[in-house]
Short mmCIF file of C-alpha atoms in Angstrom, two decimals:
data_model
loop_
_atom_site.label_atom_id
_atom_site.label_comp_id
_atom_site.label_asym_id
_atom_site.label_seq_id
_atom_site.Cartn_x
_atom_site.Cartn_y
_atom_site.Cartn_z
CA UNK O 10 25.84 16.70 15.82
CA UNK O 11 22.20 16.44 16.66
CA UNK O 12 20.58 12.80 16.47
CA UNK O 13 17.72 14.06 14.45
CA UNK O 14 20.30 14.77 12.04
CA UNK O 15 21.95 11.17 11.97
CA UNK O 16 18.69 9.67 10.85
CA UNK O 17 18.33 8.89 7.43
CA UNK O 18 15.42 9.32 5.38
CA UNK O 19 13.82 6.75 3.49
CA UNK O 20 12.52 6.81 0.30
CA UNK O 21 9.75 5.62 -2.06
CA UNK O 22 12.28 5.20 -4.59
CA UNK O 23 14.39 2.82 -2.35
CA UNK O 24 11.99 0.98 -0.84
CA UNK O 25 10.30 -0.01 -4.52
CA UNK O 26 13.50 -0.98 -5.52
CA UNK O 27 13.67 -3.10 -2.54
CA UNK O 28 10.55 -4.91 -2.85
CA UNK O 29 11.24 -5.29 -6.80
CA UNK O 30 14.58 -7.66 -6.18
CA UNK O 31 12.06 -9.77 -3.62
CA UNK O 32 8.58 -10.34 -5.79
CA UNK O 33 7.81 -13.70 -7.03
CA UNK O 34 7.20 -14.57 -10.72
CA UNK O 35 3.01 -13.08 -11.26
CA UNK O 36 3.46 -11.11 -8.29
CA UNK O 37 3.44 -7.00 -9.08
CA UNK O 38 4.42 -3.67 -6.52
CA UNK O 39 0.74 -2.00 -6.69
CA UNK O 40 1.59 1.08 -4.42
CA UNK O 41 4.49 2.18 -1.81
CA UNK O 42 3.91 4.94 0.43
CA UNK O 43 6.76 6.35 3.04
CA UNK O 44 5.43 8.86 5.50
CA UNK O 45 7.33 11.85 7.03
CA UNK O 46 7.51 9.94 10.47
CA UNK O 47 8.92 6.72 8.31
CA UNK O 48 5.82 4.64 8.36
CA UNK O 49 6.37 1.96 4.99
CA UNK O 50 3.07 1.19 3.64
CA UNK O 51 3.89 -1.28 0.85
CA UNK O 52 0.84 -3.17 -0.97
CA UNK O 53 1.42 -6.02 -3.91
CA UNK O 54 -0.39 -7.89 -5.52
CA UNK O 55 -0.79 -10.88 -8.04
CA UNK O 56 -2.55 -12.31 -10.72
CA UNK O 57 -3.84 -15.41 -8.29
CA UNK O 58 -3.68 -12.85 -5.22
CA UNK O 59 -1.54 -12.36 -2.22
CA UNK O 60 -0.94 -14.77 0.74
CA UNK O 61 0.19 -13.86 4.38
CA UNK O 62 2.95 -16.03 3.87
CA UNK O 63 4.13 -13.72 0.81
CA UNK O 64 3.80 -10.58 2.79
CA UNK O 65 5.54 -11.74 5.55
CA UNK O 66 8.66 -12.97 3.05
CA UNK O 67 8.36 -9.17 1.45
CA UNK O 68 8.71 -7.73 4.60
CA UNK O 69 11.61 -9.45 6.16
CA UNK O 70 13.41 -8.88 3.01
CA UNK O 71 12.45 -5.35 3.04
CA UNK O 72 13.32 -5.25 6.59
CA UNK O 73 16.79 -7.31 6.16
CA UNK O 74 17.76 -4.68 3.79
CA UNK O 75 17.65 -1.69 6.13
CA UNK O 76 19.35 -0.55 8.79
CA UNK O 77 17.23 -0.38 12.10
CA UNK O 78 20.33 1.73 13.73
CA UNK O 79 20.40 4.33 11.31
CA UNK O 80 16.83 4.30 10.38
CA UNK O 81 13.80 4.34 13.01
CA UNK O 82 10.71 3.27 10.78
CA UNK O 83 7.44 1.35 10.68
CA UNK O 84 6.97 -1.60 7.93
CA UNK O 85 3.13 -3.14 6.89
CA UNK O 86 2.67 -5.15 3.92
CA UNK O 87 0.11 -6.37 2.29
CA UNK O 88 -2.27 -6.42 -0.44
CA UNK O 89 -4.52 -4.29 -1.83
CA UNK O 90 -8.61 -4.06 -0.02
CA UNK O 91 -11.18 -5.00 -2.33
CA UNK O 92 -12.77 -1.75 -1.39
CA UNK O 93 -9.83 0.34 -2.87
CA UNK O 94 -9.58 1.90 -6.20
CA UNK O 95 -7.20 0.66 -8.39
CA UNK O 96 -3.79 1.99 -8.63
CA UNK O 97 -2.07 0.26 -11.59
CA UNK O 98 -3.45 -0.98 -14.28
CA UNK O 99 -2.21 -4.85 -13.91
CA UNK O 100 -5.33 -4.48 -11.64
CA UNK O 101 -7.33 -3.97 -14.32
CA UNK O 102 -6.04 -7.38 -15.97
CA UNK O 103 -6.55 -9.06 -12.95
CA UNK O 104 -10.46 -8.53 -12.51
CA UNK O 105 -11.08 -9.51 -16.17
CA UNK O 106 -14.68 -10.81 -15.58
CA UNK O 107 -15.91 -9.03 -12.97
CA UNK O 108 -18.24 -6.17 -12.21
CA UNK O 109 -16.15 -2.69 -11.88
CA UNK O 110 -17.66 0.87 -10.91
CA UNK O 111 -15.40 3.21 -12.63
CA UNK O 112 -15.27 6.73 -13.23
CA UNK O 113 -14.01 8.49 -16.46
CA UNK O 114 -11.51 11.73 -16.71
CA UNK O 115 -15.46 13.46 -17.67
CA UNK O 116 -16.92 12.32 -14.55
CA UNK O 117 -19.15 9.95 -16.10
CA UNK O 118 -20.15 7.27 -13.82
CA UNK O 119 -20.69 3.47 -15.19
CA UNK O 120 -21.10 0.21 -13.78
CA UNK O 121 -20.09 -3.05 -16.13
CA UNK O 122 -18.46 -6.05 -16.65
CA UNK O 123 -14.48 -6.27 -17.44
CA UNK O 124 -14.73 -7.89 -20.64
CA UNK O 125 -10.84 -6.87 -21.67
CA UNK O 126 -7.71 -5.11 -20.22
CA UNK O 127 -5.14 -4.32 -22.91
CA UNK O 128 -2.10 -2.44 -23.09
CA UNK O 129 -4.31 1.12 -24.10
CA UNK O 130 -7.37 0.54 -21.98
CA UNK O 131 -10.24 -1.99 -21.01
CA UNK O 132 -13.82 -3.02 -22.87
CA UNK O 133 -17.01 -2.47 -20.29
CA UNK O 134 -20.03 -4.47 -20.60
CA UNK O 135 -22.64 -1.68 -19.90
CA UNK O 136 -26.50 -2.50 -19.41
CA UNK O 137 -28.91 0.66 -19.43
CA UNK O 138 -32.13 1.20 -19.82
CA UNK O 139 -33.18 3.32 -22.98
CA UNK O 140 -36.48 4.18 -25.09
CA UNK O 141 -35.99 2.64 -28.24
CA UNK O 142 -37.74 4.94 -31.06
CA UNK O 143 -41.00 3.61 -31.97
CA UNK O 144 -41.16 1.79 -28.35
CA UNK O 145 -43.20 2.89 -25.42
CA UNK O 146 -41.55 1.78 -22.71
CA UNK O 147 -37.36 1.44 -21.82
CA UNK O 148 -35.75 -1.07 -22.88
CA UNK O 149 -32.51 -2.98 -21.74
CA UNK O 150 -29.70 -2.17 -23.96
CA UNK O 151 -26.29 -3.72 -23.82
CA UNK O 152 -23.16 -1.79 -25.23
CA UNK O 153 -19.72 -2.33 -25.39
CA UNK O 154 -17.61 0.67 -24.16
CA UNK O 155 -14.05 1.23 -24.32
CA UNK O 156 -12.25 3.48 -22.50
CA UNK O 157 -8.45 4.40 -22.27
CA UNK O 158 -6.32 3.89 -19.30
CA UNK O 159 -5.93 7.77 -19.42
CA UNK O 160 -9.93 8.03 -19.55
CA UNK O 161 -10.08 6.46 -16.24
CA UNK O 162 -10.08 8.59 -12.92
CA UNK O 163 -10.76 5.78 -10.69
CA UNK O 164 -12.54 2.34 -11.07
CA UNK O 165 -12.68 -0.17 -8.58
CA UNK O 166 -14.66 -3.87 -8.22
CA UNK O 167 -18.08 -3.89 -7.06
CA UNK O 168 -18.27 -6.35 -3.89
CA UNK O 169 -21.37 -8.71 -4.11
CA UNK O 170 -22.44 -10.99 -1.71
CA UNK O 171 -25.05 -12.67 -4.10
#
């Protein structure tokens, strides 16, 4: 029998069941990917964040439960960049407060403030400038929008150094 054909392939489906026996109480699986050539990308998360020490504990339990013999792969864990767009909505909960860019299912761009996350969707605080009738110039307007979890294509925090 051919080696190639001795190797076993790993799957998303094992590997998040894997990492779901070892997460801590807060802590949630935000994305697993498993690459033809067996490269394990697994990123968590947690309501207080992720430490080093908590990926490294993921991963050797991760790596404790396969079998390096039968199975010739890559492990990295950690948690999500600030930069990426969120993947589950627990992320959504998480930023409560902050400043998100999002985009909707309509391709509608807007830039507010988390004010909720719920089980259905989230509440933006959206600022725009608009010409009030019987006003010359723009005004500031604030507005509360809602949007559904399925009205979201992408959304993700906006960094700010201020």
């Amino acid at each position: 029998m051919s080696p190639i054909l001795l190797l076993i392939m790993i799957t998303k489906e094992k590997i998040t069941e894997i990492v779901g026996e070892k997460l801590e109480k807060g802590m949630f699986l935000v994305d697993v990917k498993v690459t033809p050539s067996q490269v394990i990308h697994v990123e968590i998360d947690s309501m207080d964040g992720i430490t080093i020490d908590q990926c490294v504990a993921v991963s050797r339990f991760v790596e404790a439960h396969l079998n390096r013999e039968n199975e010739d792969f890559e492990l990295q864990v950690s948690s999500p960049g600030i930069d990426q767009f969120f993947k589950v909505n627990r992320q959504f909960h998480k930023n409560v407060g902050r400043e998100l860019d999002v985009v909707t299912a309509q391709n509608l761009e807007v830039r507010g403030k988390l004010m909720e996350a719920g089980q259905e969707g989230i509440v933006l605080e959206v600022t725009t400038r608009e010409q009030k009738e019987g006003e010359k110039k723009k005004q500031w307007v604030t507005r509360q929008l809602s949007l559904g979890y399925d009205d979201i294509k992408k959304a993700r925090v906006v960094i700010s150094f201020k």
